[in-house]
Amino acid sequence: MASTTKKSTFWENVIERGIRTVVDEMSTSECIDLTLQYGSHNYKPIPIAIKTGVGAWVTDVEGKEYIDCVGSYSAVAQGHLCESIVRAARQQMDVLTLTSRAVYTREMALFLKAVCDYTGTEMACPMNTGAEAVETAIKLARKWAYTVKGVPKDKAEIIVAEENFHGRTTTVVGFSSEPNYKEGFGPFTPGFILVPFGNIEAVAAKITPNTAAVMMEPIQAEGGILIPPDGFMADLRKLCTKNNVLLIWDEIQTGFCRTGKRFAWQHEDSEPDLMCLGKALGGGIMPVAATVGRREVMDVFRPGDHGSTFGGNPLASVIAIAAMAELESRDLAENSAVMGQRMIDGFRQLDQTMIEDIRGRGLLVGLEVKKGYDDARLQQAFLDEGILTKETRHRTFRFATPLTVDAALVDEVVARVGRAIKTATT
Ligand SMILES: *Cc1c(COP(=O)(O)O)cnc(C)c1O
């Protein structure tokens, strides 16, 4: 145990010289060493340390600049340090930041109105992280099944897709099909049924009188940017309606204009009963998530059923309103659609020797590398070219820049990717 009578040199340093000064003096290797020594090893980051981010660009401690194609897994939709969102956050920080849900705040009231308006839904339950929004949807669907649909106690079933990614809580990894996510973490919550993604007959075959909901991502982003066959989303809506089953779209990554529409389900007539939101809702500043949906379902919660200390706090609320306002005022849905198509067209013009597939919607683009090619070498070539991207499953590199990119920057991404591919193949 550290001495409590004398301040350690570490704390003297931080308190007397200021956190900013101490951070600014750290080198890349110090940063990596401290992280590996004191941080649990649940990630394996690219060995660079990012110092600043503005718009679609990030700069590392060594001063090298990268075009951010990870986009914080789609959370930085509005660009790093988006002016209007930062301004809203700064103004709020002079007024009130955190209360708890023991009281009302005008900021949260306005946020609830804004998120329902933006999503075209009737009610919202504010949370912080995506995984919490998914847990919220699961609880809502189950309680709806028991209190509205009439499913016998503890028998509710939720149908989910293979290759899904819905977060990292024990319940959520329990219905993952990825051994990596769940091995060593059981026993798991029962009541989930896996079917192949994008297969409407497979879903239909698993529906029983006890089915509460079908919960899926409209595009499996973490799964490798996997897009379901045309018509699947609309057919799923019809199937759910016919069987009195809730349709839950997890739009945490695909939502907020990422795929060229406000929400990816809008590519087809597939309006959900519940929708999980997160990532870009936080405007690249802080975690903000929510579960939104129809009143009949949302209204099953009674006081005490569910909660979160930080959920809907005033700072998060104004940031989220500003985040949605930015998407609206700059028409980033349209920009995402146009720039995403430009990127895909550009990638298709490149040397395809090592490319297995290029797929995407809007600015959620995947570049799959053929088996037999060295994807680690390609990863390094991307970094050397100043392209920040990371492989997801299925040997697929993700290109999910902020939605603010213009044609010149998309062309720059394509040119750099072309050079990196050339380096990695020769
Ligand atoms: C990122 C993500 C989540 C989990 O969100 P966290 O904020 O990391 O908990 C859930 N679902 C999807 C589709 C995601 O992409």
Coordinates of N, CA and C and ligand atoms in Angstrom, one line a residue, residues 43 72-74 128-134 164-169 172 216-222 250-254 276-279 287-289 398, ligand 1:
Y43 N -7.5 -5.3 -25.2 CA -7.4 -4.8 -26.6 C -6.0 -5.0 -27.0
S72 N -13.5 6.0 -34.8 CA -13.9 5.5 -33.5 C -15.0 4.5 -33.6
Y73 N -14.9 3.6 -34.6 CA -16.0 2.6 -34.8 C -17.3 3.3 -35.1
S74 N -17.3 4.3 -35.9 CA -18.4 5.1 -36.3 C -18.9 6.1 -35.3
N128 N -25.9 5.2 -21.4 CA -24.6 5.7 -21.7 C -23.9 5.0 -22.9
T129 N -23.8 3.7 -22.8 CA -23.1 2.9 -23.8 C -24.1 2.0 -24.6
G130 N -23.6 1.6 -25.7 CA -24.4 0.8 -26.6 C -24.8 -0.5 -25.9
A131 N -23.9 -1.2 -25.2 CA -24.3 -2.4 -24.6 C -25.4 -2.2 -23.6
E132 N -25.5 -1.1 -23.0 CA -26.6 -0.8 -22.1 C -27.9 -0.6 -22.8
A133 N -27.8 0.0 -24.0 CA -29.0 0.2 -24.8 C -29.5 -1.2 -25.3
V134 N -28.6 -2.1 -25.6 CA -29.1 -3.4 -26.0 C -29.7 -4.2 -24.8
N164 N -23.3 -11.9 -34.9 CA -23.8 -10.6 -34.4 C -22.7 -9.9 -33.5
F165 N -22.9 -8.6 -33.4 CA -22.1 -7.9 -32.3 C -23.1 -6.9 -31.7
H166 N -23.3 -7.1 -30.4 CA -24.2 -6.2 -29.7 C -23.6 -5.7 -28.4
G167 N -22.3 -5.9 -28.2 CA -21.7 -5.4 -27.0 C -21.0 -6.5 -26.2
R168 N -20.6 -6.1 -25.0 CA -19.7 -7.0 -24.2 C -20.2 -7.4 -22.9
T169 N -21.4 -7.2 -22.5 CA -21.9 -7.6 -21.2 C -22.0 -9.1 -21.2
V172 N -25.0 -10.3 -23.3 CA -24.9 -10.1 -24.7 C -23.8 -11.0 -25.3
M216 N -31.5 -7.7 -34.4 CA -30.4 -7.8 -35.3 C -29.8 -6.5 -35.7
E217 N -28.6 -6.5 -36.3 CA -28.1 -5.3 -36.9 C -28.5 -5.3 -38.3
P218 N -28.9 -4.1 -38.9 CA -29.2 -4.0 -40.3 C -28.1 -4.4 -41.2
I219 N -26.9 -4.0 -40.8 CA -25.6 -4.5 -41.4 C -24.7 -4.9 -40.3
Q220 N -24.1 -6.1 -40.4 CA -23.2 -6.5 -39.4 C -21.8 -5.9 -39.6
A221 N -21.6 -4.8 -38.9 CA -20.4 -4.0 -39.0 C -19.2 -4.8 -38.5
E222 N -19.3 -5.1 -37.2 CA -18.1 -5.8 -36.6 C -17.9 -7.2 -37.2
D250 N -30.6 -3.1 -33.9 CA -29.5 -2.5 -33.3 C -28.8 -1.6 -34.3
E251 N -29.0 -0.3 -34.1 CA -28.5 0.7 -35.1 C -27.3 1.5 -34.4
I252 N -26.7 0.9 -33.4 CA -25.7 1.6 -32.7 C -24.5 2.0 -33.6
Q253 N -24.2 1.2 -34.5 CA -23.1 1.5 -35.5 C -23.6 2.0 -36.8
T254 N -24.8 1.5 -37.3 CA -25.3 1.9 -38.6 C -26.1 3.1 -38.6
C276 N -31.9 0.4 -30.9 CA -30.8 0.7 -30.0 C -29.9 1.7 -30.6
L277 N -29.5 2.7 -29.9 CA -28.7 3.8 -30.4 C -27.5 4.1 -29.5
G278 N -26.4 4.5 -30.1 CA -25.2 4.8 -29.3 C -24.2 5.6 -30.2
K279 N -23.0 5.3 -30.0 CA -21.9 5.8 -30.8 C -22.0 7.2 -31.2
P287 N -19.8 9.2 -24.1 CA -20.8 8.1 -24.4 C -22.2 8.6 -24.2
V288 N -23.1 8.5 -25.2 CA -24.5 8.7 -25.1 C -25.2 7.6 -25.8
A289 N -26.2 6.9 -25.2 CA -26.9 5.9 -25.9 C -28.4 6.0 -25.4
R398 N -11.9 -1.9 -42.4 CA -13.0 -1.0 -42.3 C -12.7 0.4 -42.7
Ligands
LIG1 C1 -20.4 -0.8 -30.7 C2 -21.6 -1.6 -30.8 C3 -22.3 -2.0 -29.6 C4 -21.8 -1.8 -28.3 O1 -21.6 -0.4 -28.0 P1 -20.7 0.0 -26.7 O2 -20.9 1.5 -26.6 O3 -19.3 -0.4 -27.1 O4 -21.2 -0.7 -25.5 C5 -23.5 -2.7 -29.8 N1 -24.0 -3.0 -31.0 C6 -23.4 -2.6 -32.2 C7 -24.0 -2.9 -33.5 C8 -22.2 -1.9 -32.1 O5 -21.5 -1.6 -33.2

